[in-house]
Amino acid sequence: RMFRRAASTFGRVATSLAGVQVAAAAVALTDKELSKKPEWYQIAVRSVEDALKRTSKYGYIESGEALEEAHGALTKVGDLHNTEIQWRIARILFEKAELSKNHDEILHLLHEAKDHAKKALAVEPAAGSAGAHKWYALILTRLAKLEKKPELEGEATKHLEKAVKIDSKDPYALHLLGVQQYNSKDYSAAVASLQKAETIKAGFSAANLYYLGAAQKAAGKKNEAIVNLKAAVQANPKNRFDGKARSQAKSTLAGLGLKPHEYEVEDL
């Protein structure tokens, strides 16, 4: 019932499904009231509700099937000038780009994602939308690398700063901000952001532990760095970013003079 309960937050949500309008009054129905509606109507409401729920998670989705299902549901309401709808569509397109191996498709998806993210920010409520800023920043970061536009990195950092200010409980946004700060060689700020992410959800990401260790190493805090780099190696990878981070942590530890038996764990 998340979508129906959040109808007041999303504003007037209306779209043409099979030629019939599904509006805010409809999605505000209780389960019992919804069960009295035609089957097609129930399916339409529940599909949008499920898509919103899936795309509300802080971490990555990484399932092509789940992304396609969510995309199919949200494009039915994609013409709405609504921040919550638009940033979720942007998020889906970004994640689809991350899963693609085709350069032209990746760029197409990213630019389409950027357009939706800008639409989300254009109608952002006074309280702000952490999701809109976070995913717009991710899109800009990816485009900065692919199109060799380093100026986009600075813009991305500003949007991540806004995202963590609006939603201080999202460890992934803090992690992304920390990575941006690390890449710009602001190591003390990176350590602060990455440590804060750990206090919110300890061990949520091997990538966060790796960057925390790397930032501490760069800041001259070798002993603290070794602790977090070891933790990164020993963490159970949850996605491809974690897998890459574990490899980077191993290389960094080797560079610090540690032997594999000092940080490896068996049967990880």
Rosetta silent file (secondary structure, phi, psi, omega in degrees, C-alpha in Angstrom):
SEQUENCE: RMFRRAASTFGRVATSLAGVQVAAAAVALTDKELSKKPEWYQIAVRSVEDALKRTSKYGYIESGEALEEAHGALTKVGDLHNTEIQWRIARILFEKAELSKNHDEILHLLHEAKDHAKKALAVEPAAGSAGAHKWYALILTRLAKLEKKPELEGEATKHLEKAVKIDSKDPYALHLLGVQQYNSKDYSAAVASLQKAETIKAGFSAANLYYLGAAQKAAGKKNEAIVNLKAAVQANPKNRFDGKARSQAKSTLAGLGLKPHEYEVEDL
SCORE:     score description
SCORE:     0.000 S_00000001
   1 L     0.000    9.720 -176.153    0.000    0.000    0.000 S_00000001
   2 H   -56.299  -46.701 -175.950    3.025    2.288   -0.131 S_00000001
   3 H   -66.137  -42.088 -178.894    1.965    4.020   -3.366 S_00000001
   4 H   -66.949  -38.683  178.718   -1.618    4.529   -2.250 S_00000001
   5 H   -68.814  -29.471 -176.847   -0.565    5.872    1.130 S_00000001
   6 L   -91.538   10.469 -176.727    1.944    8.188   -0.530 S_00000001
   7 H   -57.180  -37.133 -179.504   -0.546    9.659   -2.976 S_00000001
   8 H   -67.338  -29.694  178.859   -0.591   12.960   -1.117 S_00000001
   9 H   -74.857  -43.212 -177.432    3.215   13.157   -1.426 S_00000001
  10 H   -75.172  -12.962 -179.046    3.301   12.365   -5.117 S_00000001
  11 L    81.157 -160.351 -177.163    0.527   14.866   -5.815 S_00000001
  12 L   -74.165  105.927 -179.150   -2.135   14.329   -8.433 S_00000001
  13 L  -101.876  112.533 -178.516   -1.137   11.092  -10.165 S_00000001
  14 L  -142.693  140.594  177.741   -3.231   10.442  -13.222 S_00000001
  15 E  -154.913  160.446  179.531   -2.632    8.553  -16.447 S_00000001
  16 E   -91.631  113.594  176.535   -4.556    6.921  -19.240 S_00000001
  17 E  -120.037  116.535 -176.752   -4.616    3.154  -18.855 S_00000001
  18 L    55.032   34.730  175.998   -6.783    1.347  -21.387 S_00000001
  19 L    79.973    5.671 -177.592   -8.413    4.706  -22.058 S_00000001
  20 E  -119.453  141.910 -178.735   -9.477    5.229  -18.438 S_00000001
  21 E   -81.788  127.944  172.021   -8.031    7.742  -15.941 S_00000001
  22 E  -107.335  113.188 -172.988   -6.350    6.417  -12.795 S_00000001
  23 L  -114.130 -179.326 -177.961   -6.080    9.394  -10.435 S_00000001
  24 H   -58.446  -35.781  179.415   -4.932   10.163   -6.912 S_00000001
  25 H   -62.163  -32.832 -179.336   -8.317    9.286   -5.526 S_00000001
  26 H   -72.057  -47.300 -176.224   -7.936    5.814   -6.979 S_00000001
  27 H   -74.254   -7.456  177.630   -4.457    5.108   -5.618 S_00000001
  28 L   -88.609    1.459 -179.289   -5.549    6.328   -2.183 S_00000001
  29 L   -67.380  151.951  173.240   -7.919    3.364   -1.853 S_00000001
  30 L   -78.030  168.456  177.470   -7.492    0.760    0.866 S_00000001
  31 H   -57.512  -41.976 -178.360   -6.831   -2.872   -0.092 S_00000001
  32 H   -64.251  -43.801  179.581  -10.485   -3.692    0.592 S_00000001
  33 H   -67.136  -40.103  179.957  -11.755   -0.834   -1.549 S_00000001
  34 H   -63.617  -35.426 -178.812   -9.292   -1.641   -4.321 S_00000001
  35 L   -63.088  -17.862 -179.755  -10.468   -5.268   -4.369 S_00000001
  36 L   -87.439   -8.416 -179.753  -13.909   -4.052   -5.442 S_00000001
  37 L   -83.118  163.352  177.929  -12.499   -2.395   -8.571 S_00000001
  38 L   -57.979  153.731 -176.781  -12.187   -4.137  -11.968 S_00000001
  39 H   -58.641  -43.006 -179.043   -9.258   -6.530  -12.311 S_00000001
  40 H   -60.958  -35.284 -178.602   -7.449   -4.391  -14.904 S_00000001
  41 H   -68.571  -43.705  178.482   -7.709   -1.431  -12.533 S_00000001
  42 H   -61.313  -43.810 -179.224   -6.259   -3.413   -9.627 S_00000001
  43 H   -62.925  -42.536 -179.123   -3.379   -4.638  -11.778 S_00000001
  44 H   -61.708  -46.879 -178.644   -2.609   -1.104  -12.987 S_00000001
  45 H   -65.888  -44.510 -176.987   -2.496    0.345   -9.485 S_00000001
  46 H   -68.906  -32.199  179.579   -0.485   -2.519   -8.031 S_00000001
  47 H   -67.786  -40.100  177.574    2.069   -2.480  -10.861 S_00000001
  48 H   -69.258  -41.587  177.903    2.802    1.214  -10.289 S_00000001
  49 H   -58.383  -45.554 -179.009    2.845    0.656   -6.543 S_00000001
  50 H   -65.956  -40.320  179.776    5.357   -2.190   -6.897 S_00000001
  51 H   -63.606  -41.763  178.870    7.557   -0.172   -9.257 S_00000001
  52 H   -64.636  -39.871 -179.958    7.666    2.744   -6.826 S_00000001
  53 H   -65.224  -46.095 -179.109    8.530    0.432   -3.969 S_00000001
  54 H   -61.471  -41.663 -175.178   11.350   -1.287   -5.877 S_00000001
  55 L   -85.900    6.308  175.693   12.889    1.984   -7.009 S_00000001
  56 L   -89.329  -15.635 -177.152   12.745    3.478   -3.517 S_00000001
  57 L   -65.009  144.517 -177.778   15.577    1.255   -2.232 S_00000001
  58 L   -68.031  -41.640 -175.308   18.844    3.034   -1.526 S_00000001
  59 L   -80.973 -177.186 -178.412   21.115    0.431   -3.131 S_00000001
  60 L   -77.606  153.387  179.344   21.398   -0.812   -6.698 S_00000001
  61 L   -88.586  -52.955  174.510   18.802   -3.078   -8.297 S_00000001
  62 L    60.163   18.362  174.602   21.075   -4.896  -10.804 S_00000001
  63 L  -118.214  114.117 -179.987   18.303   -7.124  -12.148 S_00000001
  64 H   -57.953  -39.894 -179.435   17.486   -6.523  -15.789 S_00000001
  65 H   -65.231  -44.973  179.826   14.092   -8.167  -15.391 S_00000001
  66 H   -63.801  -39.283  179.362   13.171   -6.070  -12.345 S_00000001
  67 H   -65.743  -41.789  179.269   14.272   -2.896  -14.115 S_00000001
  68 H   -63.556  -42.249  179.457   12.205   -3.706  -17.203 S_00000001
  69 H   -63.451  -45.140  179.770    9.110   -4.394  -15.103 S_00000001
  70 H   -66.116  -39.550  179.636    9.504   -1.168  -13.152 S_00000001
  71 H   -63.499  -43.668  179.726   10.205    0.792  -16.327 S_00000001
  72 H   -60.495  -40.336 -179.448    7.092   -0.607  -18.003 S_00000001
  73 H   -71.398  -44.394 -174.703    4.910    0.392  -15.065 S_00000001
  74 H   -77.280  -24.978  177.148    6.337    3.879  -14.552 S_00000001
  75 H   -67.140  -19.559  176.933    6.372    4.872  -18.228 S_00000001
  76 H   -69.785  -21.364  176.008    2.568    4.648  -18.035 S_00000001
  77 H  -117.540   17.971 -173.857    2.725    7.654  -15.723 S_00000001
  78 L   -71.262  -13.635  179.313    5.876    9.077  -17.281 S_00000001
  79 L   -87.588    0.786 -179.490    4.189   12.124  -18.781 S_00000001
  80 L   -80.418  141.001  176.191    3.378   13.489  -15.329 S_00000001
  81 L   -87.039   74.686 -174.894    5.300   16.484  -13.994 S_00000001
  82 L  -133.652  124.402 -176.230    6.000   14.740  -10.717 S_00000001
  83 H   -57.370  -47.231 -175.577    9.381   14.612   -9.007 S_00000001
  84 H   -64.521  -34.850  177.153    8.937   11.165   -7.442 S_00000001
  85 H   -72.990  -48.120 -173.214    7.931    9.578  -10.754 S_00000001
  86 H   -65.464  -40.767 -178.974   10.549   11.331  -12.866 S_00000001
  87 H   -71.415  -28.818  177.547   13.608   10.578  -10.740 S_00000001
  88 H   -69.725  -36.576  174.894   12.640    6.927  -10.508 S_00000001
  89 H   -65.176  -41.784  177.370   12.433    6.691  -14.289 S_00000001
  90 H   -59.875  -43.135  179.365   15.851    8.396  -14.455 S_00000001
  91 H   -60.649  -45.822 -179.342   17.185    5.873  -11.954 S_00000001
  92 H   -61.243  -46.073 -179.704   15.891    2.921  -13.978 S_00000001
  93 H   -63.512  -38.952  176.917   17.402    4.232  -17.208 S_00000001
  94 H   -61.845  -46.610 -178.126   20.743    4.817  -15.455 S_00000001
  95 H   -68.465  -31.973  174.786   20.795    1.276  -14.078 S_00000001
  96 H   -65.826  -38.088  177.332   19.849   -0.136  -17.482 S_00000001
  97 H   -63.830  -38.852  179.579   22.810    1.777  -18.920 S_00000001
  98 H   -64.456  -29.027 -179.216   25.060    0.247  -16.256 S_00000001
  99 H   -87.505  -15.498 -177.529   24.006   -3.237  -17.344 S_00000001
 100 L   -77.925  151.316  177.279   24.447   -2.538  -21.061 S_00000001
 101 L  -109.684   -3.080 -176.225   27.614   -3.456  -22.984 S_00000001
 102 L   -97.108  119.287 -174.779   26.801   -1.301  -26.023 S_00000001
 103 H   -57.895  -47.385 -178.646   28.468    2.129  -25.961 S_00000001
 104 H   -64.093  -39.823  178.711   25.842    3.875  -28.105 S_00000001
 105 H   -65.321  -40.173  179.787   22.996    2.377  -26.074 S_00000001
 106 H   -59.592  -48.352 -179.765   24.683    3.420  -22.833 S_00000001
 107 H   -63.550  -40.906  179.310   24.971    7.035  -23.967 S_00000001
 108 H   -61.222  -47.461 -179.373   21.379    7.060  -25.235 S_00000001
 109 H   -64.039  -40.414 -179.161   20.052    5.697  -21.950 S_00000001
 110 H   -66.093  -40.675  179.327   22.147    8.098  -19.887 S_00000001
 111 H   -70.597  -35.270  175.148   20.979   11.156  -21.802 S_00000001
 112 H   -65.885  -40.798  177.733   17.380   10.003  -21.565 S_00000001
 113 H   -62.498  -41.972  179.558   17.941    9.463  -17.843 S_00000001
 114 H   -60.595  -41.251  179.128   19.424   12.950  -17.554 S_00000001
 115 H   -60.854  -44.183 -179.755   16.336   14.455  -19.188 S_00000001
 116 H   -68.067  -38.025  179.228   14.023   12.744  -16.691 S_00000001
 117 H   -64.991  -38.869  177.926   16.234   13.731  -13.746 S_00000001
 118 H   -66.285  -35.611  175.979   16.143   17.369  -14.875 S_00000001
 119 H   -64.380  -39.914  179.370   12.356   17.149  -15.093 S_00000001
 120 H   -62.331  -44.488 -178.433   12.318   15.806  -11.545 S_00000001
 121 H   -70.803  -28.675 -179.282   14.450   18.680  -10.272 S_00000001
 122 H   -66.073  -27.466 -179.498   12.390   21.250  -12.181 S_00000001
 123 L  -117.629   25.327 -179.429    9.317   20.401  -10.088 S_00000001
 124 L   -60.655  133.157  178.885   11.161   19.514   -6.879 S_00000001
 125 L   -68.364  165.853 -177.616    9.075   20.308   -3.765 S_00000001
 126 L   -58.413  -34.752  179.845   10.243   22.853   -1.212 S_00000001
 127 L   -71.700  -13.480  179.870   11.391   20.075    1.134 S_00000001
 128 L    88.222  162.468  178.733   13.653   18.762   -1.616 S_00000001
 129 L  -130.533  103.930 -179.502   14.020   15.347   -3.225 S_00000001
 130 H   -59.910  -41.928 -178.900   17.084   13.357   -2.179 S_00000001
 131 H   -60.892  -41.574 -179.238   16.425   10.741   -4.858 S_00000001
 132 H   -62.837  -44.733 -179.057   16.334   13.310   -7.644 S_00000001
 133 H   -69.710  -41.039 -178.598   19.664   14.844   -6.607 S_00000001
 134 H   -62.296  -50.007 -175.810   21.349   11.504   -5.945 S_00000001
 135 H   -75.719  -29.528  173.328   20.499    9.880   -9.257 S_00000001
 136 H   -63.733  -41.134  178.185   21.121   13.053  -11.251 S_00000001
 137 H   -61.750  -43.174  179.285   24.590   13.119   -9.678 S_00000001
 138 H   -62.388  -41.049  179.133   25.223    9.499  -10.655 S_00000001
 139 H   -63.016  -45.014 -179.934   24.168   10.210  -14.224 S_00000001
 140 H   -63.273  -40.558  179.699   26.472   13.236  -14.415 S_00000001
 141 H   -61.214  -42.799 -179.894   29.395   11.252  -12.977 S_00000001
 142 H   -67.657  -42.725  179.396   28.979    8.544  -15.599 S_00000001
 143 H   -66.607  -33.716  179.171   28.643   11.050  -18.447 S_00000001
 144 H   -59.479  -40.097 -179.656   31.701   12.933  -17.191 S_00000001
 145 H   -75.204  -46.074 -175.803   33.819    9.830  -17.725 S_00000001
 146 H   -69.045  -36.927 -176.281   32.269    8.666  -20.991 S_00000001
 147 L  -103.765    7.492  178.167   32.215   12.089  -22.663 S_00000001
 148 L    52.906   54.572  178.017   35.405   13.369  -20.995 S_00000001
 149 L  -122.864   80.219 -176.292   33.667   16.307  -19.346 S_00000001
 150 L   -59.974  -22.321  179.677   35.368   16.714  -15.940 S_00000001
 151 H   -63.910  -22.424  178.882   33.309   19.819  -15.190 S_00000001
 152 H   -71.216  -23.740  179.668   30.329   17.557  -14.626 S_00000001
 153 H   -62.502  -43.456  179.510   32.091   15.981  -11.640 S_00000001
 154 H   -63.829  -39.823  178.183   31.888   19.221   -9.663 S_00000001
 155 H   -65.312  -39.419  178.974   28.208   19.578  -10.467 S_00000001
 156 H   -61.868  -42.446  179.714   27.635   15.976   -9.398 S_00000001
 157 H   -59.815  -42.510  179.343   29.299   16.626   -6.036 S_00000001
 158 H   -60.687  -39.343 -179.842   26.988   19.579   -5.382 S_00000001
 159 H   -72.031  -34.303  176.053   23.924   17.416   -6.037 S_00000001
 160 H   -67.792  -36.841  176.518   25.221   14.662   -3.747 S_00000001
 161 H   -61.987  -39.528  177.589   25.744   17.232   -1.003 S_00000001
 162 H   -67.448  -40.053 -178.376   22.114   18.259   -1.424 S_00000001
 163 H   -61.189  -45.735 -177.894   20.985   14.628   -1.395 S_00000001
 164 H   -73.496  -23.766  176.060   22.668   13.835    1.936 S_00000001
 165 H   -72.130  -38.242 -179.345   21.374   17.070    3.437 S_00000001
 166 H   -75.157  -42.994 -179.664   17.801   16.146    2.511 S_00000001
 167 L  -127.424   95.206 -176.536   18.107   12.481    3.508 S_00000001
 168 L   -80.421    0.384 -177.635   20.855   11.960    6.071 S_00000001
 169 L  -103.895    8.052 -179.744   19.993    8.277    6.506 S_00000001
 170 L   -94.946  102.282 -178.438   21.037    7.084    3.049 S_00000001
 171 H   -66.366  -28.052 -178.750   24.460    5.411    3.422 S_00000001
 172 H   -69.909  -37.958  177.976   24.789    4.988   -0.344 S_00000001
 173 H   -65.798  -40.506  176.743   24.475    8.725   -1.004 S_00000001
 174 H   -64.572  -39.141  177.067   27.138    9.394    1.631 S_00000001
 175 H   -61.542  -47.109 -179.415   29.327    6.731    0.036 S_00000001
 176 H   -62.974  -38.741  176.582   28.947    8.319   -3.389 S_00000001
 177 H   -64.550  -42.784  178.346   29.765   11.736   -1.957 S_00000001
 178 H   -60.636  -39.493  178.567   32.830   10.262   -0.252 S_00000001
 179 H   -64.965  -42.540  177.952   34.004    8.737   -3.529 S_00000001
 180 H   -61.759  -42.398  179.680   33.635   12.088   -5.285 S_00000001
 181 H   -66.482  -38.002  177.393   35.596   13.784   -2.505 S_00000001
 182 H   -63.736  -45.804 -178.679   38.272   11.086   -2.682 S_00000001
 183 H   -65.070  -26.583  178.066   38.599   11.471   -6.450 S_00000001
 184 L   -92.476    8.166  176.133   38.999   15.228   -6.033 S_00000001
 185 L    67.387   24.664  173.717   41.717   14.537   -3.402 S_00000001
 186 L   -95.770   75.334 -168.927   39.757   16.033   -0.518 S_00000001
 187 H   -67.296  -37.028  179.829   40.728   13.113    1.695 S_00000001
 188 H   -65.431  -40.421  177.745   39.648   14.465    5.074 S_00000001
 189 H   -67.053  -38.683  179.517   36.156   15.202    3.736 S_00000001
 190 H   -62.671  -45.116  179.139   36.062   11.770    2.087 S_00000001
 191 H   -59.118  -43.372 -178.501   36.967   10.042    5.355 S_00000001
 192 H   -62.902  -45.257 -178.956   34.213   11.958    7.172 S_00000001
 193 H   -66.533  -44.727 -177.198   31.544   11.055    4.599 S_00000001
 194 H   -69.940  -35.875  175.881   32.548    7.409    4.319 S_00000001
 195 H   -67.647  -38.000  178.758   32.784    6.972    8.098 S_00000001
 196 H   -63.892  -37.656  177.458   29.350    8.522    8.508 S_00000001
 197 H   -61.205  -40.223  179.120   27.986    6.008    5.998 S_00000001
 198 H   -66.902  -34.100  179.468   29.429    3.210    8.148 S_00000001
 199 H   -69.533  -28.335  178.604   27.806    4.590   11.290 S_00000001
 200 H   -75.433  -44.071 -178.596   24.437    4.493    9.540 S_00000001
 201 L  -148.930   89.671 -175.731   24.855    0.934    8.238 S_00000001
 202 L   -61.481  133.144  176.440   28.087   -0.799    9.193 S_00000001
 203 L    68.315   20.124 -177.653   29.533   -3.125    6.557 S_00000001
 204 L   -70.477  -18.964 -174.853   26.814   -2.354    4.000 S_00000001
 205 L  -154.483  125.729  175.489   29.336   -2.139    1.188 S_00000001
 206 H   -63.060  -32.620  179.294   32.804   -3.495    0.511 S_00000001
 207 H   -64.181  -39.213  179.039   33.252   -0.510   -1.798 S_00000001
 208 H   -65.358  -41.526  179.078   32.625    1.912    1.062 S_00000001
 209 H   -65.042  -39.382  178.453   35.180    0.120    3.241 S_00000001
 210 H   -62.823  -50.857 -178.144   37.720    0.171    0.422 S_00000001
 211 H   -65.427  -33.118  176.163   37.338    3.897   -0.254 S_00000001
 212 H   -63.156  -46.916  178.102   37.399    4.626    3.466 S_00000001
 213 H   -63.453  -41.938 -179.538   40.676    2.728    3.762 S_00000001
 214 H   -64.816  -39.667  179.432   42.085    4.343    0.634 S_00000001
 215 H   -67.859  -39.675  177.779   41.168    7.836    1.885 S_00000001
 216 H   -65.307  -39.765  177.182   42.707    7.111    5.286 S_00000001
 217 H   -60.831  -45.775 -179.468   45.886    5.858    3.595 S_00000001
 218 H   -65.989  -27.761  179.985   46.054    9.030    1.502 S_00000001
 219 L   -86.935    3.061  177.376   45.503   11.099    4.644 S_00000001
 220 L    85.993   14.741 -179.583   48.458    9.390    6.352 S_00000001
 221 L  -103.398   70.613 -172.392   46.391    7.166    8.663 S_00000001
 222 H   -59.721  -48.057 -176.437   48.045    3.876    7.731 S_00000001
 223 H   -63.218  -42.503  177.589   46.892    1.721   10.666 S_00000001
 224 H   -65.592  -38.131 -179.965   43.253    2.800   10.333 S_00000001
 225 H   -61.725  -44.348 -178.767   43.490    2.284    6.589 S_00000001
 226 H   -60.826  -40.720  179.518   44.722   -1.298    6.994 S_00000001
 227 H   -59.376  -46.520 -177.059   41.786   -2.159    9.279 S_00000001
 228 H   -76.830  -31.726  176.506   39.208   -0.969    6.743 S_00000001
 229 H   -67.717  -39.375  175.108   41.017   -2.379    3.720 S_00000001
 230 H   -62.260  -42.392 -179.787   41.100   -5.786    5.415 S_00000001
 231 H   -62.875  -35.605  178.741   37.391   -5.458    6.164 S_00000001
 232 H   -64.792  -42.709  179.653   36.762   -4.666    2.481 S_00000001
 233 H   -64.635  -38.770 -174.911   38.572   -7.833    1.381 S_00000001
 234 H   -85.849   -9.554 -179.781   36.700   -9.950    3.905 S_00000001
 235 L   -71.548  149.271  177.554   33.259   -8.459    3.195 S_00000001
 236 L   -80.441  114.200 -176.886   30.747  -10.486    1.239 S_00000001
 237 L   -64.871  132.628 -178.247   30.351   -8.684   -2.126 S_00000001
 238 L  -102.720  -16.122  179.609   26.744   -7.676   -2.846 S_00000001
 239 L  -157.662  179.936 -175.697   27.255   -6.280   -6.344 S_00000001
 240 H   -65.797  -27.368  178.616   29.887   -5.761   -9.044 S_00000001
 241 H   -68.381  -38.705  177.206   31.130   -2.586   -7.364 S_00000001
 242 H   -65.783  -40.327  179.659   31.894   -4.532   -4.206 S_00000001
 243 H   -61.382  -43.774  178.511   33.712   -7.191   -6.228 S_00000001
 244 H   -65.521  -40.000 -178.612   35.937   -4.582   -7.860 S_00000001
 245 H   -63.979  -37.292  178.752   36.543   -2.890   -4.495 S_00000001
 246 H   -62.383  -42.649  178.595   37.727   -6.157   -2.928 S_00000001
 247 H   -64.162  -41.658  179.238   40.315   -6.553   -5.680 S_00000001
 248 H   -65.766  -37.443  179.157   41.451   -2.944   -5.239 S_00000001
 249 H   -64.606  -40.645  178.196   41.709   -3.429   -1.480 S_00000001
 250 H   -61.010  -44.577 -179.792   43.930   -6.496   -1.974 S_00000001
 251 H   -63.967  -40.460  179.975   46.249   -4.542   -4.267 S_00000001
 252 H   -66.219  -41.903  178.297   46.430   -1.643   -1.825 S_00000001
 253 H   -64.322  -39.704  177.539   47.211   -3.953    1.101 S_00000001
 254 H   -62.220  -38.707  178.937   49.922   -5.660   -0.946 S_00000001
 255 H   -66.937  -22.898  178.029   51.362   -2.234   -1.667 S_00000001
 256 L   -88.456    2.241  175.997   51.476   -1.599    2.073 S_00000001
 257 L    94.334    6.660  179.925   53.581   -4.725    2.523 S_00000001
 258 L   -84.325  146.291  177.024   50.923   -7.146    3.779 S_00000001
 259 L   -92.878  153.538 -178.696   50.922  -10.786    2.675 S_00000001
 260 H   -50.925  -39.303 -177.781   47.730  -12.534    1.502 S_00000001
 261 H   -66.558  -13.437 -179.347   47.519  -14.706    4.617 S_00000001
 262 H   -85.777  -14.011 -179.578   47.300  -11.510    6.687 S_00000001
 263 L  -135.881  -17.093  179.092   44.029  -10.376    5.131 S_00000001
 264 L   -72.656  153.031  173.349   42.470  -13.236    3.131 S_00000001
 265 L  -125.304  150.254 -178.219   39.695  -15.374    4.603 S_00000001
 266 L   -84.427  148.074  174.488   38.848  -18.919    3.594 S_00000001
 267 L    53.608   44.599  178.984   35.610  -19.939    1.871 S_00000001
 268 L   -73.270    0.000    0.000   34.375  -16.382    1.422 S_00000001
